[in-house]
Amino acid sequence: METNVVIETLLSHRSIRKFKNKALTEDQVRLLVESAQAASTSSFTQSYSIIGIDDPDIKKQLRKIAYDSDYVEHNGYFFVFVADQYRNKVIGEEYRKDTSALDTTQRLIVAFGDASFAAQNLAVAAESMGLGICYIGSIQNDINKTAEILQLPEDVYPIFGMAVGYPDQDPEKKPRLPLDIVFHRNHYNPKPSSNSLKAYDQEVARYYQTRSGGTREETWTGQIAGGLEMPYRKALKPFLEKQRMGLR
Amino acid sequence: METNVVIETLLSHRSIRKFKNKALTEDQVRLLVESAQAASTSSFTQSYSIIGIDDPDIKKQLRKIAYDSDYVEHNGYFFVFVADQYRNKVIGEEYRKDTSALDTTQRLIVAFGDASFAAQNLAVAAESMGLGICYIGSIQNDINKTAEILQLPEDVYPIFGMAVGYPDQDPEKKPRLPLDIVFHRNHYNPKPSSNSLKAYDQEVARYYQTRSGGTREETWTGQIAGGLEMPYRKALKPFLEKQRMGLR
């Protein structure tokens, strides 16, 4: 199957966790945000916002929350994507409407989707410009603090950050699950091929060996199983309730 | 700011709701799924699956759920994106691990994000191939029925479908909110410019006039405010609970 430059860009994705000391220009930032905005939005609600962070002090504060990851502070630019019902609530209030539908699970799912489509468009646009990106879900590690730093009102949820910048590393692409494991035909297939999974485990083990210079021994299924024993970010559900999102 | 062919693709997005009677090839479907899989995935959990639908009977059943939209049945191919914890649960059980972390809100957010990043990559890849797409959130209108049709196990949530195919219409691009409304600097700005919003309302009103041949009078804020009064899809929260997702 013939590909094209867009698909090549998508297939070349690697997360970048070390950036050159070079800030994005205002023009670059605007083009990235415009690319994000062009993504689909459920029922045209545009239920998300993007917060652009170039204040070094705010980056430093977010870094502390996000496992003290250096690349949250040192990058070309930092974005935070928030599910945003606040803007539409204010509009509803101006029209003197009952805005209570905003606290439904339906609206929560819509807002998280809108934010995620926009974010992924921004990631693709950045990579097409020769920039690297890394999603930072760990801004949720202390979600109340993150909300305080970004001065988020009710009805807003900070889902993830994204560090963007000029790559200062050239990591290998991380292997993805075999297509037949992720892709189902007409119905959900609850019994994926165990041979496929075994082959993938070997591929991931080889990837970690290379990436770590031979010190890391890990399979994908082993990593997945290990992670299941550690529930974390227990503040997320109470935070959603505090924000009045997804209540019913 | 100079753009490139990738960004041009992103900026050219319009939803397509009428497709030619021409099926995607198996090679196209595989390339789309591979493009989807290349998207970022939180903590490498790959917590989503894609169900490819080419069975006309299943398309017809989904169409009934989705406002009887013709393009859910008639398209080049239909995808359903599901948040998927089931695969990782089975792996955990095989390793004899406690898998109870899967019912947390943290995992729910991860799985919805993974599915959405993959979906948006697939949308972009499709559009780069000259295909059109439309997200179909309304497969959630009767979510229990959708889950039954697709034979979804516990720990799986069908977020949206996507109709893909050769466009048989050439709609105008739908205007997006002014950048300064969606994009905030360093902190959330709770008071966007009302002049910006007014100008946008006029732009959207003009768009609907053109699209409807002069019969539809609607502003964006008017549409948003009107929608807030109608909570719907009330089965989503009980369904999440039934699936054991996002409980704590």
Short mmCIF file of C-alpha atoms in Angstrom, two decimals:
data_model
loop_
_atom_site.label_atom_id
_atom_site.label_comp_id
_atom_site.label_asym_id
_atom_site.label_seq_id
_atom_site.Cartn_x
_atom_site.Cartn_y
_atom_site.Cartn_z
CA MET A 1 0.00 0.00 0.00
CA GLU A 2 1.39 3.37 -1.01
CA THR A 3 1.69 5.85 1.82
CA ASN A 4 2.05 9.62 1.66
CA VAL A 5 3.89 12.32 3.58
CA VAL A 6 1.05 12.71 6.09
CA ILE A 7 0.92 9.01 6.90
CA GLU A 8 4.73 8.88 7.03
CA THR A 9 4.57 11.63 9.65
CA LEU A 10 2.02 9.67 11.69
CA LEU A 11 4.00 6.43 11.45
CA SER A 12 7.25 8.15 12.49
CA HIS A 13 5.97 9.22 15.90
CA ARG A 14 8.27 8.79 18.88
CA SER A 15 7.89 10.67 22.15
CA ILE A 16 10.70 13.15 22.71
CA ARG A 17 11.91 13.70 26.27
CA LYS A 18 14.95 15.92 25.68
CA PHE A 19 14.72 19.22 23.86
CA LYS A 20 17.19 21.80 22.62
CA ASN A 21 17.25 25.12 24.42
CA LYS A 22 15.24 26.90 21.72
CA ALA A 23 11.80 28.39 22.24
CA LEU A 24 9.02 28.11 19.68
CA THR A 25 8.11 31.36 17.97
CA GLU A 26 4.72 32.98 18.45
CA ASP A 27 3.92 32.14 14.82
CA GLN A 28 4.68 28.47 15.42
CA VAL A 29 2.52 28.42 18.53
CA ARG A 30 -0.41 30.01 16.70
CA LEU A 31 -0.15 27.59 13.77
CA LEU A 32 -0.11 24.66 16.19
CA VAL A 33 -3.20 25.92 17.99
CA GLU A 34 -5.01 26.56 14.70
CA SER A 35 -4.18 23.00 13.64
CA ALA A 36 -5.59 21.74 16.94
CA GLN A 37 -8.79 23.75 16.50
CA ALA A 38 -9.42 22.23 13.06
CA ALA A 39 -10.05 18.81 14.63
CA SER A 40 -13.56 17.40 14.93
CA THR A 41 -15.64 18.58 17.87
CA SER A 42 -18.69 16.75 19.16
CA SER A 43 -21.96 18.54 18.25
CA PHE A 44 -19.85 21.67 17.55
CA THR A 45 -19.57 22.33 21.30
CA GLN A 46 -15.78 22.98 21.20
CA SER A 47 -15.70 21.86 24.84
CA TYR A 48 -11.99 22.27 25.46
CA SER A 49 -9.36 24.91 25.94
CA ILE A 50 -5.62 24.98 25.43
CA ILE A 51 -3.40 26.77 27.90
CA GLY A 52 -0.02 27.78 26.50
CA ILE A 53 2.71 27.95 29.11
CA ASP A 54 5.89 29.92 28.54
CA ASP A 55 6.28 31.29 32.06
CA PRO A 56 9.36 29.45 33.45
CA ASP A 57 8.01 29.57 36.98
CA ILE A 58 4.75 27.85 36.02
CA LYS A 59 6.66 25.23 34.06
CA LYS A 60 8.80 24.60 37.13
CA GLN A 61 5.73 24.17 39.32
CA LEU A 62 4.16 21.72 36.87
CA ARG A 63 7.43 19.81 36.66
CA LYS A 64 7.32 19.19 40.40
CA ILE A 65 3.88 17.60 40.01
CA ALA A 66 4.90 15.55 36.97
CA TYR A 67 7.50 13.20 38.50
CA ASP A 68 10.05 16.04 38.44
CA SER A 69 10.52 15.37 34.70
CA ASP A 70 13.14 17.72 33.31
CA TYR A 71 11.38 18.03 29.94
CA VAL A 72 8.27 19.53 31.54
CA GLU A 73 10.43 22.51 32.48
CA HIS A 74 12.91 22.52 29.62
CA ASN A 75 11.26 22.49 26.19
CA GLY A 76 10.36 24.83 23.37
CA TYR A 77 6.84 25.36 24.68
CA PHE A 78 4.37 23.67 26.99
CA PHE A 79 0.66 23.17 26.36
CA VAL A 80 -2.03 22.03 28.76
CA PHE A 81 -5.26 20.60 27.34
CA VAL A 82 -8.35 21.00 29.46
CA ALA A 83 -11.86 19.61 29.09
CA ASP A 84 -13.83 22.84 29.29
CA GLN A 85 -17.53 23.21 30.08
CA TYR A 86 -17.02 26.54 31.81
CA ARG A 87 -17.12 28.63 28.62
CA ASN A 88 -20.38 27.05 27.52
CA LYS A 89 -21.85 27.37 31.00
CA VAL A 90 -21.24 31.13 30.98
CA ILE A 91 -22.91 31.35 27.56
CA GLY A 92 -25.90 29.40 28.85
CA GLU A 93 -26.18 31.69 31.85
CA GLU A 94 -26.10 34.75 29.60
CA TYR A 95 -29.03 33.26 27.69
CA ARG A 96 -30.69 32.54 31.08
CA LYS A 97 -30.83 28.81 30.36
CA ASP A 98 -30.81 25.88 32.75
CA THR A 99 -27.18 24.67 32.45
CA SER A 100 -27.52 21.57 34.59
CA ALA A 101 -26.95 19.21 31.62
CA LEU A 102 -23.27 20.13 31.93
CA ASP A 103 -22.75 17.83 34.89
CA THR A 104 -23.71 14.69 32.94
CA THR A 105 -21.38 11.86 31.95
CA GLN A 106 -22.41 12.51 28.34
CA ARG A 107 -20.91 16.01 28.49
CA LEU A 108 -17.81 14.76 30.27
CA ILE A 109 -17.14 12.24 27.51
CA VAL A 110 -17.70 14.89 24.84
CA ALA A 111 -15.31 17.34 26.49
CA PHE A 112 -12.57 14.76 26.99
CA GLY A 113 -12.94 13.70 23.36
CA ASP A 114 -12.80 17.25 22.01
CA ALA A 115 -9.66 18.01 24.03
CA SER A 116 -8.00 14.80 22.89
CA PHE A 117 -8.73 15.28 19.17
CA ALA A 118 -7.34 18.81 19.38
CA ALA A 119 -4.25 17.61 21.24
CA GLN A 120 -3.52 14.86 18.74
CA ASN A 121 -3.86 17.29 15.84
CA LEU A 122 -1.41 19.59 17.60
CA ALA A 123 1.01 16.70 18.09
CA VAL A 124 0.84 15.77 14.41
CA ALA A 125 1.27 19.39 13.31
CA ALA A 126 4.30 19.78 15.59
CA GLU A 127 5.95 16.63 14.27
CA SER A 128 5.33 17.78 10.70
CA MET A 129 7.34 20.92 11.55
CA GLY A 130 10.31 18.87 12.73
CA LEU A 131 9.42 19.35 16.38
CA GLY A 132 9.09 16.58 18.95
CA ILE A 133 6.33 16.11 21.51
CA CYS A 134 5.59 14.24 24.70
CA TYR A 135 2.19 13.97 26.36
CA ILE A 136 2.37 14.62 30.10
CA GLY A 137 -0.52 12.83 31.82
CA SER A 138 1.28 13.20 35.14
CA ILE A 139 0.10 16.79 35.59
CA GLN A 140 -2.81 14.87 37.15
CA ASN A 141 -0.55 13.49 39.90
CA ASP A 142 -1.63 16.40 42.10
CA ILE A 143 -4.66 17.55 40.16
CA ASN A 144 -5.86 20.03 42.76
CA LYS A 145 -2.48 21.76 42.70
CA THR A 146 -2.44 21.79 38.88
CA ALA A 147 -5.90 23.34 38.86
CA GLU A 148 -4.72 25.96 41.36
CA ILE A 149 -1.59 26.82 39.36
CA LEU A 150 -3.59 27.23 36.15
CA GLN A 151 -6.44 29.04 37.96
CA LEU A 152 -9.07 26.67 36.59
CA PRO A 153 -12.71 27.43 37.40
CA GLU A 154 -15.40 24.79 38.01
CA ASP A 155 -16.38 22.71 34.98
CA VAL A 156 -12.79 22.48 33.74
CA TYR A 157 -10.49 19.42 33.94
CA PRO A 158 -6.75 19.44 33.05
CA ILE A 159 -6.28 16.10 31.24
CA PHE A 160 -2.68 16.29 30.08
CA GLY A 161 0.15 18.59 29.21
CA MET A 162 2.29 18.38 26.10
CA ALA A 163 5.95 19.32 25.95
CA VAL A 164 6.92 20.50 22.47
CA GLY A 165 10.31 21.51 21.14
CA TYR A 166 13.32 20.82 18.99
CA PRO A 167 14.43 17.22 19.65
CA ASP A 168 17.79 16.74 21.32
CA GLN A 169 17.61 12.95 21.12
CA ASP A 170 16.79 10.41 18.42
CA PRO A 171 14.98 7.53 20.14
CA GLU A 172 13.89 4.36 18.40
CA LYS A 173 10.21 4.00 17.57
CA LYS A 174 8.38 2.09 20.30
CA PRO A 175 6.79 -1.03 18.86
CA ARG A 176 3.01 -1.17 18.91
CA LEU A 177 0.80 -4.22 19.49
CA PRO A 178 0.34 -6.43 16.41
CA LEU A 179 -2.55 -5.13 14.36
CA ASP A 180 -4.65 -8.26 14.86
CA ILE A 181 -4.60 -7.73 18.64
CA VAL A 182 -5.96 -4.17 18.50
CA PHE A 183 -8.15 -4.53 15.42
CA HIS A 184 -11.35 -6.58 15.61
CA ARG A 185 -13.70 -7.56 12.80
CA ASN A 186 -17.40 -6.76 13.18
CA HIS A 187 -17.44 -7.91 16.80
CA TYR A 188 -15.11 -7.62 19.76
CA ASN A 189 -12.79 -10.62 19.84
CA PRO A 190 -12.10 -11.49 23.50
CA LYS A 191 -9.42 -14.08 22.69
CA PRO A 192 -6.53 -12.50 20.78
CA SER A 193 -3.84 -14.80 19.43
CA SER A 194 -1.42 -15.74 22.20
CA ASN A 195 1.28 -16.35 19.59
CA SER A 196 0.90 -12.77 18.41
CA LEU A 197 1.24 -11.52 21.98
CA LYS A 198 4.31 -13.69 22.61
CA ALA A 199 6.04 -12.39 19.50
CA TYR A 200 5.21 -8.85 20.59
CA ASP A 201 6.65 -9.47 24.06
CA GLN A 202 9.91 -10.51 22.45
CA GLU A 203 9.92 -7.41 20.26
CA VAL A 204 9.31 -5.13 23.26
CA ALA A 205 12.01 -6.94 25.28
CA ARG A 206 14.49 -6.29 22.46
CA TYR A 207 13.40 -2.64 22.32
CA TYR A 208 14.04 -2.12 26.05
CA GLN A 209 17.39 -3.93 25.83
CA THR A 210 18.50 -1.54 23.08
CA ARG A 211 17.11 1.56 24.77
CA SER A 212 18.69 0.74 28.12
CA GLY A 213 22.02 -0.48 26.77
CA GLY A 214 21.27 -4.01 27.91
CA THR A 215 20.21 -3.30 31.51
CA ARG A 216 16.39 -3.39 31.25
CA GLU A 217 14.62 -6.73 30.91
CA GLU A 218 10.94 -6.26 30.41
CA THR A 219 8.13 -7.64 28.27
CA TRP A 220 4.97 -5.75 27.43
CA THR A 221 2.59 -8.16 29.17
CA GLY A 222 4.88 -8.17 32.22
CA GLN A 223 4.80 -4.38 32.36
CA ILE A 224 1.01 -4.29 31.94
CA ALA A 225 0.42 -6.91 34.63
CA GLY A 226 2.77 -5.16 37.05
CA GLY A 227 1.08 -1.81 36.59
CA LEU A 228 -2.34 -3.20 37.46
CA GLU A 229 -1.40 -3.69 41.08
CA MET A 230 -0.83 -0.01 41.69
CA PRO A 231 -3.97 2.14 41.67
CA TYR A 232 -2.87 5.77 41.80
CA ARG A 233 -4.11 9.34 41.32
CA LYS A 234 -6.93 8.57 43.70
CA ALA A 235 -7.90 12.26 43.79
CA LEU A 236 -9.28 12.25 40.25
CA LYS A 237 -12.81 11.12 41.01
CA PRO A 238 -13.28 13.55 43.92
CA PHE A 239 -11.79 16.29 41.73
CA LEU A 240 -14.29 15.55 38.94
CA GLU A 241 -17.07 15.78 41.50
CA LYS A 242 -15.70 19.06 42.80
CA GLN A 243 -15.67 20.38 39.23
CA ARG A 244 -19.25 19.14 38.80
CA MET A 245 -18.34 16.93 35.86
CA GLY A 246 -19.69 13.48 35.04
CA LEU A 247 -22.00 13.35 38.03
CA ARG A 248 -24.99 11.67 36.40
CA MET B 1 3.96 31.36 8.93
CA GLU B 2 4.75 28.75 6.30
CA THR B 3 2.62 25.64 6.49
CA ASN B 4 3.27 22.21 5.00
CA VAL B 5 1.22 19.44 3.43
CA VAL B 6 0.49 17.82 6.81
CA ILE B 7 -0.80 21.03 8.35
CA GLU B 8 -2.76 21.80 5.17
CA THR B 9 -4.45 18.41 5.60
CA LEU B 10 -5.33 19.19 9.21
CA LEU B 11 -6.65 22.66 8.38
CA SER B 12 -8.79 21.32 5.51
CA HIS B 13 -10.92 19.08 7.72
CA ARG B 14 -14.68 19.00 7.12
CA SER B 15 -16.95 16.22 8.28
CA ILE B 16 -18.35 14.24 5.36
CA ARG B 17 -21.88 12.88 5.65
CA LYS B 18 -22.44 11.50 2.15
CA PHE B 19 -20.17 8.91 0.59
CA LYS B 20 -19.83 7.30 -2.81
CA ASN B 21 -20.80 3.65 -3.07
CA LYS B 22 -17.20 2.42 -3.02
CA ALA B 23 -15.74 0.26 -0.29
CA LEU B 24 -12.26 0.78 1.12
CA THR B 25 -9.77 -1.93 0.23
CA GLU B 26 -8.28 -4.20 2.86
CA ASP B 27 -4.91 -2.48 2.28
CA GLN B 28 -6.45 0.93 2.97
CA VAL B 29 -8.09 -0.34 6.14
CA ARG B 30 -4.83 -1.81 7.41
CA LEU B 31 -2.87 1.37 6.68
CA LEU B 32 -5.50 3.43 8.51
CA VAL B 33 -5.33 1.14 11.55
CA GLU B 34 -1.53 1.20 11.53
CA SER B 35 -1.65 5.00 11.44
CA ALA B 36 -4.03 4.95 14.39
CA GLN B 37 -1.77 2.63 16.37
CA ALA B 38 1.23 4.95 15.91
CA ALA B 39 -0.43 7.59 18.12
CA SER B 40 0.75 8.19 21.67
CA THR B 41 -0.56 5.85 24.35
CA SER B 42 -0.53 6.63 28.05
CA SER B 43 2.12 4.65 29.94
CA PHE B 44 2.27 2.30 26.92
CA THR B 45 -0.96 0.63 28.06
CA GLN B 46 -2.57 0.72 24.58
CA SER B 47 -5.94 0.72 26.36
CA TYR B 48 -8.19 0.80 23.30
CA SER B 49 -9.39 -1.35 20.47
CA ILE B 50 -10.74 -0.59 17.03
CA ILE B 51 -13.62 -2.61 15.63
CA GLY B 52 -13.85 -2.54 11.86
CA ILE B 53 -17.36 -2.97 10.53
CA ASP B 54 -18.04 -4.10 6.98
CA ASP B 55 -21.02 -6.35 7.72
CA PRO B 56 -24.01 -4.48 6.20
CA ASP B 57 -26.37 -5.87 8.80
CA ILE B 58 -24.28 -4.56 11.71
CA LYS B 59 -23.98 -1.17 10.01
CA LYS B 60 -27.76 -1.11 9.65
CA GLN B 61 -28.25 -1.92 13.33
CA LEU B 62 -25.84 0.83 14.37
CA ARG B 63 -27.56 3.27 12.04
CA LYS B 64 -30.82 2.73 13.89
CA ILE B 65 -29.14 3.72 17.14
CA ALA B 66 -27.38 6.73 15.59
CA TYR B 67 -30.37 8.94 14.70
CA ASP B 68 -31.03 6.75 11.64
CA SER B 69 -28.16 8.57 9.87
CA ASP B 70 -27.79 7.25 6.35
CA TYR B 71 -23.99 7.63 6.36
CA VAL B 72 -23.63 5.19 9.25
CA GLU B 73 -24.92 2.49 6.92
CA HIS B 74 -23.66 3.79 3.58
CA ASN B 75 -19.94 4.54 3.58
CA GLY B 76 -16.66 3.00 2.48
CA TYR B 77 -16.00 1.49 5.89
CA PHE B 78 -17.11 1.96 9.48
CA PHE B 79 -14.87 1.96 12.55
CA VAL B 80 -15.84 1.84 16.20
CA PHE B 81 -13.33 3.01 18.80
CA VAL B 82 -13.60 1.46 22.23
CA ALA B 83 -11.84 2.25 25.49
CA ASP B 84 -10.49 -1.19 26.32
CA GLN B 85 -9.34 -2.42 29.71
CA TYR B 86 -10.46 -5.98 29.03
CA ARG B 87 -7.30 -7.02 27.16
CA ASN B 88 -5.09 -5.78 29.97
CA LYS B 89 -7.29 -7.38 32.59
CA VAL B 90 -6.90 -10.80 30.96
CA ILE B 91 -3.12 -10.29 30.89
CA GLY B 92 -3.16 -9.36 34.58
CA GLU B 93 -5.16 -12.46 35.40
CA GLU B 94 -2.73 -14.64 33.49
CA TYR B 95 0.06 -13.19 35.64
CA ARG B 96 -2.18 -13.82 38.69
CA LYS B 97 -2.17 -10.13 39.63
CA ASP B 98 -4.77 -8.09 41.46
CA THR B 99 -6.46 -6.22 38.59
CA SER B 100 -8.70 -4.01 40.66
CA ALA B 101 -6.85 -0.82 39.65
CA LEU B 102 -8.70 -1.11 36.33
CA ASP B 103 -11.90 0.27 37.81
CA THR B 104 -10.34 3.62 38.73
CA THR B 105 -11.11 6.98 37.15
CA GLN B 106 -7.40 7.26 36.35
CA ARG B 107 -7.63 4.19 34.07
CA LEU B 108 -10.87 5.40 32.52
CA ILE B 109 -9.26 8.69 31.54
CA VAL B 110 -6.22 6.88 30.13
CA ALA B 111 -8.36 4.54 28.04
CA PHE B 112 -10.57 7.30 26.66
CA GLY B 113 -7.46 9.30 25.76
CA ASP B 114 -5.73 6.38 24.04
CA ALA B 115 -8.83 5.63 21.96
CA SER B 116 -9.23 9.28 20.99
CA PHE B 117 -5.60 9.80 19.95
CA ALA B 118 -5.81 6.68 17.79
CA ALA B 119 -9.11 7.81 16.26
CA GLN B 120 -7.80 11.25 15.40
CA ASN B 121 -4.71 9.76 13.76
CA LEU B 122 -6.98 7.53 11.71
CA ALA B 123 -9.09 10.53 10.70
CA VAL B 124 -6.01 12.46 9.58
CA ALA B 125 -4.62 9.46 7.68
CA ALA B 126 -7.97 8.97 5.92
CA GLU B 127 -8.19 12.60 4.88
CA SER B 128 -4.62 12.47 3.57
CA MET B 129 -5.75 9.63 1.28
CA GLY B 130 -8.57 11.74 -0.16
CA LEU B 131 -11.19 10.05 1.98
CA GLY B 132 -13.73 11.83 4.16
CA ILE B 133 -14.69 11.02 7.73
CA CYS B 134 -17.41 11.70 10.26
CA TYR B 135 -17.24 10.85 13.96
CA ILE B 136 -20.43 9.18 15.17
CA GLY B 137 -20.85 9.84 18.90
CA SER B 138 -24.48 8.83 18.64
CA ILE B 139 -23.67 5.12 18.78
CA GLN B 140 -23.96 5.95 22.49
CA ASN B 141 -27.65 6.83 22.12
CA ASP B 142 -28.49 3.26 23.10
CA ILE B 143 -25.18 2.21 24.56
CA ASN B 144 -26.38 -1.10 25.94
CA LYS B 145 -27.64 -2.11 22.51
CA THR B 146 -24.38 -1.00 20.87
CA ALA B 147 -22.43 -3.07 23.37
CA GLU B 148 -24.67 -6.05 22.64
CA ILE B 149 -24.30 -5.72 18.85
CA LEU B 150 -20.51 -5.50 19.11
CA GLN B 151 -20.38 -8.24 21.79
CA LEU B 152 -18.36 -6.09 24.16
CA PRO B 153 -17.17 -7.69 27.40
CA GLU B 154 -16.89 -5.89 30.74
CA ASP B 155 -14.17 -3.22 30.93
CA VAL B 156 -14.87 -1.98 27.39
CA TYR B 157 -16.70 1.24 26.42
CA PRO B 158 -17.73 2.16 22.82
CA ILE B 159 -16.98 5.90 22.63
CA PHE B 160 -17.68 6.72 19.00
CA GLY B 161 -17.87 5.33 15.55
CA MET B 162 -16.28 6.83 12.46
CA ALA B 163 -17.74 6.63 8.98
CA VAL B 164 -15.01 6.72 6.33
CA GLY B 165 -15.31 6.77 2.58
CA TYR B 166 -15.04 8.60 -0.72
CA PRO B 167 -16.79 11.97 -0.33
CA ASP B 168 -19.91 12.53 -2.38
CA GLN B 169 -20.33 16.12 -1.18
CA ASP B 170 -18.08 19.16 -0.86
CA PRO B 171 -19.20 21.03 2.27
CA GLU B 172 -17.76 24.32 3.40
CA LYS B 173 -15.33 24.24 6.32
CA LYS B 174 -17.13 24.91 9.58
CA PRO B 175 -15.69 27.98 11.28
CA ARG B 176 -13.93 27.43 14.59
CA LEU B 177 -13.91 29.73 17.63
CA PRO B 178 -11.46 32.63 17.39
CA LEU B 179 -8.06 31.48 18.63
CA ASP B 180 -8.05 33.90 21.57
CA ILE B 181 -11.22 32.30 22.94
CA VAL B 182 -9.82 28.76 23.01
CA PHE B 183 -6.18 29.61 23.71
CA HIS B 184 -5.19 30.91 27.14
CA ARG B 185 -1.81 32.23 28.26
CA ASN B 186 -0.21 30.71 31.35
CA HIS B 187 -3.51 30.71 33.26
CA TYR B 188 -7.13 29.99 32.41
CA ASN B 189 -8.84 33.19 31.32
CA PRO B 190 -12.46 33.06 32.53
CA LYS B 191 -13.52 36.21 30.65
CA PRO B 192 -12.98 35.80 26.91
CA SER B 193 -13.51 38.85 24.71
CA SER B 194 -17.23 39.34 24.07
CA ASN B 195 -16.39 41.17 20.84
CA SER B 196 -14.56 38.09 19.62
CA LEU B 197 -17.57 35.92 20.44
CA LYS B 198 -19.97 38.32 18.72
CA ALA B 199 -17.89 38.34 15.56
CA TYR B 200 -17.81 34.54 15.68
CA ASP B 201 -21.57 34.35 16.07
CA GLN B 202 -21.95 36.40 12.90
CA GLU B 203 -19.52 34.13 11.07
CA VAL B 204 -21.40 30.99 12.16
CA ALA B 205 -24.74 32.59 11.23
CA ARG B 206 -23.40 33.26 7.74
CA TYR B 207 -22.12 29.67 7.51
CA TYR B 208 -25.53 28.20 8.38
CA GLN B 209 -27.27 30.58 5.94
CA THR B 210 -25.02 29.34 3.14
CA ARG B 211 -25.26 25.68 4.12
CA SER B 212 -29.05 25.75 4.40
CA GLY B 213 -29.69 27.90 1.34
CA GLY B 214 -30.93 30.73 3.52
CA THR B 215 -33.39 28.81 5.71
CA ARG B 216 -31.36 28.29 8.92
CA GLU B 217 -30.80 31.21 11.27
CA GLU B 218 -28.52 30.25 14.09
CA THR B 219 -25.59 31.66 16.02
CA TRP B 220 -23.01 29.56 17.82
CA THR B 221 -23.80 30.88 21.29
CA GLY B 222 -27.51 30.42 20.62
CA GLN B 223 -26.92 26.81 19.63
CA ILE B 224 -24.74 26.16 22.68
CA ALA B 225 -27.22 27.71 25.08
CA GLY B 226 -30.13 25.80 23.57
CA GLY B 227 -28.31 22.47 23.84
CA LEU B 228 -27.66 22.90 27.54
CA GLU B 229 -31.31 22.45 28.41
CA MET B 230 -31.45 18.93 27.08
CA PRO B 231 -29.55 16.36 29.14
CA TYR B 232 -29.56 13.09 27.19
CA ARG B 233 -27.90 9.68 26.99
CA LYS B 234 -28.72 9.18 30.65
CA ALA B 235 -27.68 5.52 30.42
CA LEU B 236 -23.97 6.34 30.13
CA LYS B 237 -23.13 6.54 33.81
CA PRO B 238 -24.98 3.32 34.73
CA PHE B 239 -23.32 1.66 31.72
CA LEU B 240 -19.86 2.73 32.91
CA GLU B 241 -20.68 1.26 36.30
CA LYS B 242 -21.87 -1.97 34.71
CA GLN B 243 -18.58 -2.14 32.79
CA ARG B 244 -16.70 -1.51 36.04
CA MET B 245 -15.01 1.61 34.68
CA GLY B 246 -14.28 4.86 36.53
CA LEU B 247 -15.78 3.67 39.79
CA ARG B 248 -13.24 5.20 42.18
#
